[in-house]
Every structure is written in C-alpha cells, then in structure tokens.
Coordinates of C-alpha atoms and ligand atoms in Angstrom, one line a residue:
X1 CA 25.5 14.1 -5.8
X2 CA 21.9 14.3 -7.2
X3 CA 20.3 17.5 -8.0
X4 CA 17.9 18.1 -4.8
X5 CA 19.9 15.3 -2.6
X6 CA 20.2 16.8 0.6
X7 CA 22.3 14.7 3.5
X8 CA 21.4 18.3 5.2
X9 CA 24.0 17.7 8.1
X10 CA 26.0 20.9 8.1
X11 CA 28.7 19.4 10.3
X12 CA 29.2 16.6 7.6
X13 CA 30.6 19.3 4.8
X14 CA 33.9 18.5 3.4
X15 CA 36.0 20.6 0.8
X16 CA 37.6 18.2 -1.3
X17 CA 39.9 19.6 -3.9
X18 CA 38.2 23.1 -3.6
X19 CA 35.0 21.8 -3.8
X20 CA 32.1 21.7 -1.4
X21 CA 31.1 18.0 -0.7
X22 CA 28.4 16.3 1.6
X23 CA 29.8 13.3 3.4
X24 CA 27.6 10.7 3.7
X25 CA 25.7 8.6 6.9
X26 CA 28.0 5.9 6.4
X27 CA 29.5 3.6 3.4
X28 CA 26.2 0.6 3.3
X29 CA 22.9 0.2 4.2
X30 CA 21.2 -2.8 3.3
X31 CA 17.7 -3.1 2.6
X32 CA 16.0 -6.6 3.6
X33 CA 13.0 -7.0 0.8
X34 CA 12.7 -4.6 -2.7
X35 CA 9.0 -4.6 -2.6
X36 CA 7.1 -1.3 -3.1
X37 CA 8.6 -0.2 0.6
X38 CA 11.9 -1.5 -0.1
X39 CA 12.4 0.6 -3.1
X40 CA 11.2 4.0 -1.8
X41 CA 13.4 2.9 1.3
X42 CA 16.7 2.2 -1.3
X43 CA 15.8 5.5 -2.7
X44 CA 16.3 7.9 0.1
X45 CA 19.1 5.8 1.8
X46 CA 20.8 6.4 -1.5
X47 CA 21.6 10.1 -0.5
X48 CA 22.9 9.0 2.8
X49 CA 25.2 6.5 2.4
X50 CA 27.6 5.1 -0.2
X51 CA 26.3 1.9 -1.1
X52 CA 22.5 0.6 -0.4
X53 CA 22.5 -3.2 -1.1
X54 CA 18.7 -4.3 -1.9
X55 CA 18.4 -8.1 -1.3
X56 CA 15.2 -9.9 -2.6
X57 CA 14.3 -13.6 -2.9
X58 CA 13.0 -12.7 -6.2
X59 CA 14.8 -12.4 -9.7
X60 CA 13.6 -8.5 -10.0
X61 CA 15.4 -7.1 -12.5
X62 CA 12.4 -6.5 -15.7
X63 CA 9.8 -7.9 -14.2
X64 CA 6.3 -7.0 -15.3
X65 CA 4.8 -9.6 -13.8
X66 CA 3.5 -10.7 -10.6
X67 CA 6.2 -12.3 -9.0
X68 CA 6.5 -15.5 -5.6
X69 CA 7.7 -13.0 -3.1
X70 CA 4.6 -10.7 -3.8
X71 CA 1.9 -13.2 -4.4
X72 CA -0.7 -10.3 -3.4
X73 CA 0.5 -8.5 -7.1
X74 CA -1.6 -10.6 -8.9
X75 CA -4.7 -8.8 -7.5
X76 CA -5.7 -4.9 -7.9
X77 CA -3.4 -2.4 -6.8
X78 CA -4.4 1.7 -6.8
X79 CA -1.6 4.0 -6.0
X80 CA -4.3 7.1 -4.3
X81 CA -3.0 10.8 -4.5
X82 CA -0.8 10.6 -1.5
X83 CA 1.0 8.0 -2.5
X84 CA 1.4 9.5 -6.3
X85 CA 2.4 12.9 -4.7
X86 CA 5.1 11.2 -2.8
X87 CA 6.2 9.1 -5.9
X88 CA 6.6 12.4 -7.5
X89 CA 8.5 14.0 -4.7
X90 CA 11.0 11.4 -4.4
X91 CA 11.7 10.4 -8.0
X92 CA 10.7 12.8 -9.8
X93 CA 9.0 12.5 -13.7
X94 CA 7.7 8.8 -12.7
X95 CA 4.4 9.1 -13.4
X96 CA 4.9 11.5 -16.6
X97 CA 6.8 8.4 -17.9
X98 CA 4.2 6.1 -16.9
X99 CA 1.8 8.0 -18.4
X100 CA 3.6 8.0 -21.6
X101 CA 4.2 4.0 -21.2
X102 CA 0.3 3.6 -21.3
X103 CA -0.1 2.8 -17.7
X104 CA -3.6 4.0 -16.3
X105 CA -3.9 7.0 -14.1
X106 CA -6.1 10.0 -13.6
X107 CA -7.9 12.0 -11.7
X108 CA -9.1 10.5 -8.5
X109 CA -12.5 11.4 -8.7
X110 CA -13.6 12.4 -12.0
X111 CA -12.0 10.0 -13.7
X112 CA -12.7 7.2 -11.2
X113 CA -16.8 5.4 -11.5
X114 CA -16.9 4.8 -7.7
X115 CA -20.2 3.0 -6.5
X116 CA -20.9 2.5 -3.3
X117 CA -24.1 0.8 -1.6
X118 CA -25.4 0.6 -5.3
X119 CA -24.7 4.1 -5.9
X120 CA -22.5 6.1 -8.1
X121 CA -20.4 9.1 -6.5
X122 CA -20.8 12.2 -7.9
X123 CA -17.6 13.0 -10.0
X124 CA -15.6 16.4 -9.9
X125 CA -11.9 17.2 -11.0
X126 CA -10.2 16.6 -7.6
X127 CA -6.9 17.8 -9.7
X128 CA -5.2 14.5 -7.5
X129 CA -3.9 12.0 -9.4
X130 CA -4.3 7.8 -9.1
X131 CA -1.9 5.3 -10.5
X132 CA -4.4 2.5 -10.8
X133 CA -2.8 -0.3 -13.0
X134 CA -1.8 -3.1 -11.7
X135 CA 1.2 -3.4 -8.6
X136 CA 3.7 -5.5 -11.0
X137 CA 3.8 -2.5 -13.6
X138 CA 3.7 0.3 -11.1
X139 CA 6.7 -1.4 -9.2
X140 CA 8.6 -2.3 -12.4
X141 CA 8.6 1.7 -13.5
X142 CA 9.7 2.4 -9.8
X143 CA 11.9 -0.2 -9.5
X144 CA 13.7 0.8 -13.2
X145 CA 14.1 4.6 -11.6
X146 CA 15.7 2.9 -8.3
X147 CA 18.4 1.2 -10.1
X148 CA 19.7 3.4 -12.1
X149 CA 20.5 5.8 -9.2
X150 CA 24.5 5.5 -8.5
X151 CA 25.4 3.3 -5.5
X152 CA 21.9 0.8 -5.4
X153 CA 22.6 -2.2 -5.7
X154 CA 20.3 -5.4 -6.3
X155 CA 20.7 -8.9 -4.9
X156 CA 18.5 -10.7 -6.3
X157 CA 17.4 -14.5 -6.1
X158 CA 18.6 -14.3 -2.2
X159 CA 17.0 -15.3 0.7
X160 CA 17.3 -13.8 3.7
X161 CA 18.6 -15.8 6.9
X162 CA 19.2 -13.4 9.2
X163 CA 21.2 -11.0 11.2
X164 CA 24.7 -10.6 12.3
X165 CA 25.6 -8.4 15.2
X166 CA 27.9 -8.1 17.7
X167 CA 28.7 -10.3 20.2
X168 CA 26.8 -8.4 23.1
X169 CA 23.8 -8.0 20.4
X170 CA 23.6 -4.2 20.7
X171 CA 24.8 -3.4 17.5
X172 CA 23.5 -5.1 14.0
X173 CA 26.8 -4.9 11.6
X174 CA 25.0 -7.0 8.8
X175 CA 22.9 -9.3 7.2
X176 CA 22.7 -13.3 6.2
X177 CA 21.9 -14.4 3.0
X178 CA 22.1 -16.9 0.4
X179 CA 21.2 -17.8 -3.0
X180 CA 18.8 -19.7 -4.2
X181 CA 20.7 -22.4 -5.3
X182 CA 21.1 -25.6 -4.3
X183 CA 25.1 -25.8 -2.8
X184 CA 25.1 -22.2 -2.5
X185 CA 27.2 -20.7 0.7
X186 CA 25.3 -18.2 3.4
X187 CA 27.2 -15.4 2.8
X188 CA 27.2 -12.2 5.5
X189 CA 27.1 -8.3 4.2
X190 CA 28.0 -6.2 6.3
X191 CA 26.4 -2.3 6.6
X192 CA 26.5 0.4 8.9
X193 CA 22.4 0.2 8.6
X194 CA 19.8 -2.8 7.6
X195 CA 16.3 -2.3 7.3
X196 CA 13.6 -5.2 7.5
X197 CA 11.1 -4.4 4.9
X198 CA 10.5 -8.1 4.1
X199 CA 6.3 -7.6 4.5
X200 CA 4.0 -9.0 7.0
X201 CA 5.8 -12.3 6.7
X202 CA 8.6 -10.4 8.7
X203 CA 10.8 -12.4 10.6
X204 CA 11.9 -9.7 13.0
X205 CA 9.7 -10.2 16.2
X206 CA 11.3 -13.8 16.0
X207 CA 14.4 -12.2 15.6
X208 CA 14.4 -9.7 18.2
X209 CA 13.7 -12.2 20.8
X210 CA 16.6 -14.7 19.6
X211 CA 19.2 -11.6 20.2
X212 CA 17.7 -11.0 24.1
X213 CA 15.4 -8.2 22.9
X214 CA 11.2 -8.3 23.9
X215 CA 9.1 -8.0 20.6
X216 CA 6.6 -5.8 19.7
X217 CA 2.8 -5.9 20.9
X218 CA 0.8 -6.3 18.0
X219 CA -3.1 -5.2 17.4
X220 CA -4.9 -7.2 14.8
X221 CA -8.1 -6.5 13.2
X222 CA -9.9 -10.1 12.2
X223 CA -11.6 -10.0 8.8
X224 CA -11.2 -12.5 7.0
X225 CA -11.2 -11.1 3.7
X226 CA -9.9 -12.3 0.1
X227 CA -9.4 -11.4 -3.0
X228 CA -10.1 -13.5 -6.1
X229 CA -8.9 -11.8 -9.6
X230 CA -9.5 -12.7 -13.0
X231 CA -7.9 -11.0 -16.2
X232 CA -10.4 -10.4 -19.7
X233 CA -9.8 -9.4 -23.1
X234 CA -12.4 -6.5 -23.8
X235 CA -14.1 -7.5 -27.3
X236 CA -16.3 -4.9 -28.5
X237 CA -15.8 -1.5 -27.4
X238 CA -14.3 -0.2 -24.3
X239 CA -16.3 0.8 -21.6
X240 CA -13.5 2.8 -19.5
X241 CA -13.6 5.5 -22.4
X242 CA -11.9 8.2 -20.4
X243 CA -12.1 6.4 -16.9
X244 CA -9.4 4.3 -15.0
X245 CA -11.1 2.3 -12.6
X246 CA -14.9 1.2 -12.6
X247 CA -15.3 -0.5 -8.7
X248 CA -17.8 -1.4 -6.5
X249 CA -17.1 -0.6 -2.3
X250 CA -18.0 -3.1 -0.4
X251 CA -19.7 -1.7 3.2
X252 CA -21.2 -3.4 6.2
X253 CA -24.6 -3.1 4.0
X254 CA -23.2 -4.1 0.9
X255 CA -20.0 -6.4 1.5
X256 CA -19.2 -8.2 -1.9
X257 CA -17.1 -5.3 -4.1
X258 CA -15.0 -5.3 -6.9
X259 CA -12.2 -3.3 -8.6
X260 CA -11.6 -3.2 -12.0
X261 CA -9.0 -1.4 -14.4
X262 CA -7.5 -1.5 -17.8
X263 CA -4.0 -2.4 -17.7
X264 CA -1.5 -0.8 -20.1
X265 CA -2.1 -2.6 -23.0
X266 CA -5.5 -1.1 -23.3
X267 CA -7.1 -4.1 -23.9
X268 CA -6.7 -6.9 -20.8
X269 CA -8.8 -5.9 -17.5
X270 CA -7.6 -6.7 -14.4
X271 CA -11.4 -7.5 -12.4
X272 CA -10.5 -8.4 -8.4
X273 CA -13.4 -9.2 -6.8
X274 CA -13.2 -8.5 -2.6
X275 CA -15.1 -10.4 -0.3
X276 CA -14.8 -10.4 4.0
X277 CA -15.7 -12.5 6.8
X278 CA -15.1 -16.2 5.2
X279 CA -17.7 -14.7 1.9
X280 CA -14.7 -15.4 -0.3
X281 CA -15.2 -15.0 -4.4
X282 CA -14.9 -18.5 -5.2
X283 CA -12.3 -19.4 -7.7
X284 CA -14.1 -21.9 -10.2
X285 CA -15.3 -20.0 -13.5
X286 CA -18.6 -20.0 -13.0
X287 CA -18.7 -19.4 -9.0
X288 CA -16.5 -16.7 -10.2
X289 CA -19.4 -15.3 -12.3
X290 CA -21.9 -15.7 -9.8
X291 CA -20.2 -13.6 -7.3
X292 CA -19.9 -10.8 -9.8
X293 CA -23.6 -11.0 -10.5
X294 CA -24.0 -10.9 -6.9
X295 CA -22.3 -7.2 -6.4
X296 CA -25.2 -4.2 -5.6
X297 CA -25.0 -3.1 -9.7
X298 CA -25.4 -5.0 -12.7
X299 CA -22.6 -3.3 -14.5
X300 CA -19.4 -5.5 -13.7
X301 CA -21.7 -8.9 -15.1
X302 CA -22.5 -6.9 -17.9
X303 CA -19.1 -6.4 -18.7
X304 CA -17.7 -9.4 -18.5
X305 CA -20.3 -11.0 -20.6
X306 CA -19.1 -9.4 -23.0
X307 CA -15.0 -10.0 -22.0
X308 CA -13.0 -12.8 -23.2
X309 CA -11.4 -14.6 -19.9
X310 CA -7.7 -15.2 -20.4
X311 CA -7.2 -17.3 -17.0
X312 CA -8.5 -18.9 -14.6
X313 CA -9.1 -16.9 -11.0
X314 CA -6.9 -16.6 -8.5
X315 CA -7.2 -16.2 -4.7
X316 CA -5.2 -14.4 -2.2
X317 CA -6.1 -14.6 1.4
X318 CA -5.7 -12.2 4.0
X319 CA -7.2 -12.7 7.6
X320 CA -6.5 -9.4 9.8
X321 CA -4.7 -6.3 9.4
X322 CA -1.8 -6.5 11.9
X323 CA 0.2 -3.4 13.3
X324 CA 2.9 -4.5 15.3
X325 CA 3.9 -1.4 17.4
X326 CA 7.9 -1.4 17.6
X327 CA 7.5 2.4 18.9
X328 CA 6.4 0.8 22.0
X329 CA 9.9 -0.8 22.8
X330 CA 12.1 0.8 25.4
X331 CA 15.5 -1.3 23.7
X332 CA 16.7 -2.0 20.3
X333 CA 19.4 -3.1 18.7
X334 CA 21.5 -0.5 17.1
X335 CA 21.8 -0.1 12.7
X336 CA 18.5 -1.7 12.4
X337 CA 15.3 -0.5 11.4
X338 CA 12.0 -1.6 10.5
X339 CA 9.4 -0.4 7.6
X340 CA 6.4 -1.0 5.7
X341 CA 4.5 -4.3 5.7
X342 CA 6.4 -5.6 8.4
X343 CA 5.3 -3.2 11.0
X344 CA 2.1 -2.3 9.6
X345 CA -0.2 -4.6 6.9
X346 CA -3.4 -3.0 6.4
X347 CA -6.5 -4.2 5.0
X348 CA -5.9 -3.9 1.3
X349 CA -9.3 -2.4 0.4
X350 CA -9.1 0.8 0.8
X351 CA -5.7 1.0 -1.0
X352 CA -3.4 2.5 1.9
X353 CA 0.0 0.2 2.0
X354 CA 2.0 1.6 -0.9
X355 CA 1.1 5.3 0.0
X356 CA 2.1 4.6 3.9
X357 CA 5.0 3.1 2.7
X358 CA 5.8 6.3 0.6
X359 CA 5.1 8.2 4.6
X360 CA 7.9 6.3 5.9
X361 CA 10.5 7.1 3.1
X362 CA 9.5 10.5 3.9
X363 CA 9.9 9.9 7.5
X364 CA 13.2 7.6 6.8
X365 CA 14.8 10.8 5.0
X366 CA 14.2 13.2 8.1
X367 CA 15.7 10.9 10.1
X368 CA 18.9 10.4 7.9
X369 CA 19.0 14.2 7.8
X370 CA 19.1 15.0 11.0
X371 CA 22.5 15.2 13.0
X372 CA 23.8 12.7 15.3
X373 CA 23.1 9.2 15.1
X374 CA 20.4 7.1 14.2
X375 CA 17.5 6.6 16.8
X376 CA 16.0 3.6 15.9
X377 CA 13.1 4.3 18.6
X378 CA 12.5 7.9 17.7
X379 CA 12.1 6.8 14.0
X380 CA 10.0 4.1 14.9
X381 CA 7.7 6.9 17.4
X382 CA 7.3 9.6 13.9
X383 CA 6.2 6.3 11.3
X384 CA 3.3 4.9 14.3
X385 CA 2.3 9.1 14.3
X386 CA 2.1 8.2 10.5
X387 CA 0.2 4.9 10.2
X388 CA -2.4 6.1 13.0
X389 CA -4.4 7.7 10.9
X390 CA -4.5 5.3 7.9
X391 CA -5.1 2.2 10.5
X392 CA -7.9 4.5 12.7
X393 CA -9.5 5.0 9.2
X394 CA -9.8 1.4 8.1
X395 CA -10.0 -0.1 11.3
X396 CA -13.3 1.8 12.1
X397 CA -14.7 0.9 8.7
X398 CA -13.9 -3.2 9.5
X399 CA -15.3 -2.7 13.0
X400 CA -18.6 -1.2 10.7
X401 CA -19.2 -4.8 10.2
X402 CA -21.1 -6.6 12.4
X403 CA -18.9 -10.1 12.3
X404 CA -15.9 -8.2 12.6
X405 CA -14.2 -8.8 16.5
X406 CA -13.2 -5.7 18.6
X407 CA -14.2 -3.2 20.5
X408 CA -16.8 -0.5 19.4
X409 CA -16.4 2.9 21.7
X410 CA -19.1 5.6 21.7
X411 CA -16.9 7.2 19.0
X412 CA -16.4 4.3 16.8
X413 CA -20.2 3.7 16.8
X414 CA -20.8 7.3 16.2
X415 CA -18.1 7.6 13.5
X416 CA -20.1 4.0 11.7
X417 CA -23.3 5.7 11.8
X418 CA -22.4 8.9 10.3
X419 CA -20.0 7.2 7.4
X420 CA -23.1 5.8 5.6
X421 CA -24.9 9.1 5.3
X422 CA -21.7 10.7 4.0
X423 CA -21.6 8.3 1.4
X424 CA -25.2 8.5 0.4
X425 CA -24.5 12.2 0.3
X426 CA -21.6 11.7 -1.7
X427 CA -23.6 10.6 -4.5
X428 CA -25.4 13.5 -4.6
X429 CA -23.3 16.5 -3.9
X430 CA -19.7 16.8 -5.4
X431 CA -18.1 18.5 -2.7
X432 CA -19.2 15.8 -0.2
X433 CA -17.5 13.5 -2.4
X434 CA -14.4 15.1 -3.2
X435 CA -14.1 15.6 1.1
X436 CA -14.6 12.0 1.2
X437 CA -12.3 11.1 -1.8
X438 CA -9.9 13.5 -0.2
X439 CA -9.6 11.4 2.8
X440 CA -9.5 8.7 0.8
X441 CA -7.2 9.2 -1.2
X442 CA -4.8 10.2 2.5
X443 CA -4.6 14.0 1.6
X444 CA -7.3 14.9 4.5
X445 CA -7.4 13.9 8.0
X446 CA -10.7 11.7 8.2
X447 CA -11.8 14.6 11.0
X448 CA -11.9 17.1 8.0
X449 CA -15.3 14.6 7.3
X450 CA -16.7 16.2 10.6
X451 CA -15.9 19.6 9.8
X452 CA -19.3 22.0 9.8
X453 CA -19.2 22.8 6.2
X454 CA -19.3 18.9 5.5
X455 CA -21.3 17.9 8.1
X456 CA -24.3 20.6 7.5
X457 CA -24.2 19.2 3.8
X458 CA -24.5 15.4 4.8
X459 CA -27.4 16.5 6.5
X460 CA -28.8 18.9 4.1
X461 CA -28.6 15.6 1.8
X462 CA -30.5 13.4 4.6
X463 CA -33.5 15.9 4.9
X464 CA -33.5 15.8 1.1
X465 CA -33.6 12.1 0.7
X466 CA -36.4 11.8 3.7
X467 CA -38.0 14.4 2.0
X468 CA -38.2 12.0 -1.5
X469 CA -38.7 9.1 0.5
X470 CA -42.2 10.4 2.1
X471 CA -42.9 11.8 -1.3
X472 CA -43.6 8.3 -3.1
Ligands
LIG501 C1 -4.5 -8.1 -2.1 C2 -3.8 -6.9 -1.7 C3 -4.1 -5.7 -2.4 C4 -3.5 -4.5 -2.1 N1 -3.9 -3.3 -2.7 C5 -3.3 -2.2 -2.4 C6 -3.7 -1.0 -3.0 O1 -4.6 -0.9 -3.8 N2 -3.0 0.2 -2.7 C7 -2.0 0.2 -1.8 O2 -1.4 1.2 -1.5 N3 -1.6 -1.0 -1.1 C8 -2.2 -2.1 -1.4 N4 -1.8 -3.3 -0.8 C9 -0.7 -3.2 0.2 C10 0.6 -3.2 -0.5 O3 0.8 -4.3 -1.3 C11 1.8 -3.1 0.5 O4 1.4 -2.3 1.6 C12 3.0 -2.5 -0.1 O5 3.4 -3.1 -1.2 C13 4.2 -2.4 0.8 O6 4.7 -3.6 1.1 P1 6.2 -4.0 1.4 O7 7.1 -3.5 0.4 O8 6.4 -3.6 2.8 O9 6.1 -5.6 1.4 P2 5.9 -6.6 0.1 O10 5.2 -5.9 -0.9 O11 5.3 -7.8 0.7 O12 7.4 -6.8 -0.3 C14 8.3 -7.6 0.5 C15 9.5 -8.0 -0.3 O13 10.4 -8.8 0.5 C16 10.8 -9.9 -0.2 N5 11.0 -11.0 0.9 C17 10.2 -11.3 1.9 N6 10.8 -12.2 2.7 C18 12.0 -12.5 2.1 C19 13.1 -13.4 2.5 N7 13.0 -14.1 3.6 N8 14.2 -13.4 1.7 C20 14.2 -12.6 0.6 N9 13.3 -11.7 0.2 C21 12.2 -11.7 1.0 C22 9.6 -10.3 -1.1 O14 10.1 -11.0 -2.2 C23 9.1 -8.9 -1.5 O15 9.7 -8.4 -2.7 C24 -2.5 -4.5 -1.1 C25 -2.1 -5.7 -0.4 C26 -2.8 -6.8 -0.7 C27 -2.5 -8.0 0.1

C-alpha cells in the first residue's frame, strides 16, 4: 500500500504472512467519466478497493489538448488555492512538477492583476497558490499522476450506456459500456461501487427514474452566459513579467470580463472573454476585437494589438448553473454514487468546479474510511454541506444582476449592496483584498467578508472615497 494510504477501518486489519495488511472496501469501483472529478474520484477509491476502472468516451491517455468530452477545456480554467491545496493533499509534488514543466502558477493575489469595475486590486503575498494554465494541461499532469497509481485502470474511447443492477433494482453491480467503434459489443463491468461523474450532461436523473427510483429536485440559476476564447502569439515583449493571469471581472456594473494567461510554452496566451445574459463575445475576428475593446480597461485591446492570433474564436455556451440536490432523496440504489458536475455545475466565472470537485474527493475518502457500508444518502448530505457555500457565493453574485431570474431576500439584497463597496475597497487596502481573495479563492467562508475588522475597513474606504469625491 501507498505511503499515507489509509483504508483506516481497524476491523479490516489482516496479518498476512506476519505482516500487518489493510483489506480493502471491495475488489472494483468503477468511475463513470475521467474528467477533473473523475480523477480526483479514481484517486481516493484507489486506497479502498482493488481495482478502480475509469471509463471515458475520450482517447485520454497524453492528451494536452482540449478534448470532445470536455468541450468547455478550450476556454480558461484557474485552479484557486483550495483546489491547489487539495491537489497537493491528495497527490502530492503535483504542482512542484508542474511548476518545473513551465505551467503557470503563483501567488493568488500578488501575482494575479485582478480588475474589477475598472479597477485594479491592491496586490499582497496571500502565500496561496493558483494553477492558472489552461484545463487540458492541468488535467493531463493529474491525469499522468492517476495512472501510474497501482490498480487504476483507464477505458478509454467508451461510451457509457448504462447501469446494471439487480433484478429488484436495489443494488447497482455494474456498468454498460461500449466502444466507439462501429460493430463493437456493449460489454457490462461489474464493481462493488460506480460513481457517475459524467458532468452536467449526467444521465442519472433519467436513470434513476428508469430503475423505479424519484430523481432529484434541481435549482437552477438562469444566466445565460458564454465564453468565447481566442489563443495569440505574444510578439514583442511579455507583458505577464512575473504575473499569471491579467483578467477583467465582470459585475452587475460592468458585465463584459475577460481572463487571460500564458500557457506553458511562455509564448501562446490563452484570452477568454465572458459575457452573461444573451451579451455573448461574438465569434467573428473582428466582433471578437470589438468586444475586447469594449471591457472597463484598455489593457486587454492593447495587448492584443500587439499579439499574433493563431485561431479563430471559439464559443462555449452555458445557460444556468444547475444543482441537482440528490441529498434530498429518501431511496437510492445501493454501490452507486454521484459527484462533481453531475450534481452540481456552477457558473464557471468565478472558478469553483474543479476545487469543489477536489471537496468531494475529500468527502469521498471519509466516507470509504469509515466502518460499515456505504451510505449513498449520507455521502450525498456531507458533499450538498460542501457545495452550499460555493453555490450561495455565486448564486448571490448572478442574482446581483438585474436580468438574472430569482428570488432576491432582504439578505441577498443586502449581501449585493455591500459586495461592490468591498471591491472598491479592495482596490485600495490590501487586507480588504486578500479577505476577498481569500473567499475567493474557497479558503474563507464569504461571512468572514462581514466580519468587523473587514467591514469597519470597507467603510473606512467609503468615507475616504466620498471624502475625494466632494473634494473635486
Ligand atoms: C467555460 C468553463 C470554464 C470553467 N472554468 C473553471 C475554472 O476556472 N475553475 C474551476 O475550478 N472550474 C471551472 N469550470 C468547471 C470545471 O470544468 C468542472 O467543474 C470540473 O471540471 C469538474 O467537472 P467533472 O469532472 O465533474 O465533469 P467534466 O469535466 O464535464 O468531465 C466529464 C467526463 O465524463 C466523460 N463523459 C461524459 N459523458 C460520457 C458518456 N456518456 N460516456 C463516456 N464518457 C462520458 C467526458 O468525456 C468527460 O471526460 C469551468 C467550466 C466551464 C464550462
């Protein structure tokens, strides 16, 4: 077994041949999908039973690129600090090896130009690190660490068909599959455990109701947002110099953003530009251009004036944030689980998926440690205690726009009011920004932005700025 793998189930010790040995879970889990989820899902499985069996539709193995199954990978991904902590945690030297491979990350606030409303945060060491450089690269060095870990498995170019239970339905033994090939034969694998982490294209709700089980509610938040991405050559100079990502936010005042990183060449820029409610970056050359020298600050046009475009932009689409809320369900089949994307997709802006997906390894890994069997339910109660926060955060920032449908309580309105001074603040005193980086970047609970301490300074910064304003 692995240095640091812990089954942790005393009544599972074994002396085999005078030797103290864990026994595992069970002999095969399979994991439906090896997207960013399904890895850090195959990882932690891997200490709790024999074989882990990841199926993909994708060919995966040395891909760099973006790939079909992920079409969103084409457009800017940011691992923030949580997420890189929990990288670390659960496969540990990743990022020193990224590092060395030339892959872009640094400190999440000093080394990050963050504008916001046409302002630039004021930059302090955070001492929290960012992985901002691109999702095919970032998945490829996690991906490389996954399969070299004894008993993962990859089956790649395979769709996925299905389940296969028993006949009553209460118990999933496996999963259908099939090749990609044209005469190929479904085939069936059968596992103790199978966990759907296939994205929000999830077939499970479907599923669930075909084997006599209800599916879960689901919330969605309507905003209509896209992202349209375009890759450069830099020419003369390079204006990152120490930085990893130069972006612009969009807000409810200021809705157009952008985000925009060197990838680990050190000479292609990867420049996504964000756009919500149906104001979608257009994905003709020169609409292109006129979108980026729409944004709040001159800087990004600048730039790419001076880039050499490698390809033509490209558009991903994606109209609400869905949370489908299996903890709610009072029966479920046995062996199967759910994770990631498929119960929760949230809007991509502010950068939460991968590093929620990274909570629910964590969470997977209690669960799997803990004696006695699997409770699919309980499991599914600690990852919603997980994503609350995340979603409460991004969801009160959509419903900050106007356009955006859904309810606004006293405390949402209250929370959209006070979130623009803390970022004008933010640009002005560092330890307003690092709070609000800090929440960011899902090491603080957003509450810690209400604390006194903060709170006294964002309005320190309001009497200063109403103090300037009256002055001219
Ligand atoms: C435009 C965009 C930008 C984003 N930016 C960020 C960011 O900056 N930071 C961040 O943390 N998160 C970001 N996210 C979210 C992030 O991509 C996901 O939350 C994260 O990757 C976890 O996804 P997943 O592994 O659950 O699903 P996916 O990444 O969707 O992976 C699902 C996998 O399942 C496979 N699959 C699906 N269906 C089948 C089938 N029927 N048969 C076989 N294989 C199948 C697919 O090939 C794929 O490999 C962004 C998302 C979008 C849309």
């Amino acid at each position: 077994m692995r240095a640091g793998a812990t089954v942790g189930m005393q009544d599972c010790m074994a002396t085999q041949g005078g030797t103290v040995t864990l026994d595992k879970r069970g002999e095969r889990a399979v994991v439906l999908g090896g997207g960013m989820a399904g890895l850090l899902a195959a990882r932690v499985l891997s200490d709790a039973y024999n074989q882990v069996i990841v199926v993909d539709r994708d060919e995966l193995t040395g891909t760099a690129t973006a790939r079909n199954g992920v079409p969103h990978g084409r457009h800017a991904h940011c691992l923030v600090a949580r997420g890189q902590q929990i990288l670390e945690e659960l496969l540990p030297g990743t990022t020193q090896a990224m590092s060395d491979a030339g892959v872009t990350l640094g400190d999440f606030n000093a080394q990050i130009q963050w504008y916001f409303n046409g302002r630039k945060l004021a930059a302090s060491d955070s001492g929290l690190i960012c992985v901002s450089s691109g999702r095919p690269i970032l998945e490829q060095h996690i991906r490389t660490r996954v399969q070299a870990i004894p008993g993962i498995t990859f089956r790649e170019g395979h769709d996925i068909a299905g389940l296969d239970t028993t006949p009553d339905n209460t118990q999933v033994t496996g999963a259908r599959i099939q090749r990609r090939e044209q005469g190929s034969d479904p085939e069936v694998i059968a596992a103790d455990l199978v966990i759907d982490i296939t994205g929000r294209g999830s077939r499970m709700p479907a599923w669930l109701t075909e084997l006599g089980y209800p599916a879960p509610p689901e919330d969605r938040i309507k905003v209509d947002l896209a992202y349209t991405t375009r890759h450069y050559r830099l020419k003369n100079g390079n204006p990152f110099t120490t930085d990893i990502a130069i972006n612009q936010a969009g807000t409810p005042a200021c809705p157009r953003g952008v985000f925009c990183y060197l990838l680990p060449d050190g000479k292609t820029v990867e420049l996504s530009l964000t756009g919500v409610l149906g104001d979608h970056p257009p994905t003709d050359p020169d609409g292109f251009d006129q979108y980026v020298q729409s944004l709040p600050l001159p800087i990004h046009y600048q730039f790419i004036q001076d880039w050499e475009p490698i390809d033509d932009p490209v558009r991903f689409k994606f109209p609400a944030s869905t949370w489908r809320h299996y903890e709610t369900l009072t029966r479920f089949p046995r062996g199967l689980l759910v994770m990631g994307d498929a119960v929760c997709s949230f809007n991509p802006v502010y950068a939460q998926g991968m590093t929620v997906a990274g909570m629910e390894a964590l969470a997977l890994q209690q669960h799997l440690q803990a004696p006695g069997p699997l409770n699919a339910l309980a499991f599914f109660t600690d990852i919603a205690s997980q994503i609350a926060g995340p979603w409460q955060f991004s969801a009160i920032a959509d419903l900050g726009y106007p356009g955006v449908e859904g309810e606004r309580t006293d405390q949402i309105k209250l929370v959209n009011q006070y979130i623009p001074a803390v970022l004008a603040a933010a640009t002005t005193d560092p330890v307003v920004c690092d709070a609000f980086l800090r929440v960011a970047g899902l090491v603080a609970d957003p509450m810690s932005l209400m604390q006194p301490d903060i709170a006294k300074r964002v309005g320190r910064a309001m009497q200063q700025r109403a103090t300037a304003t009256a002055q001219h």
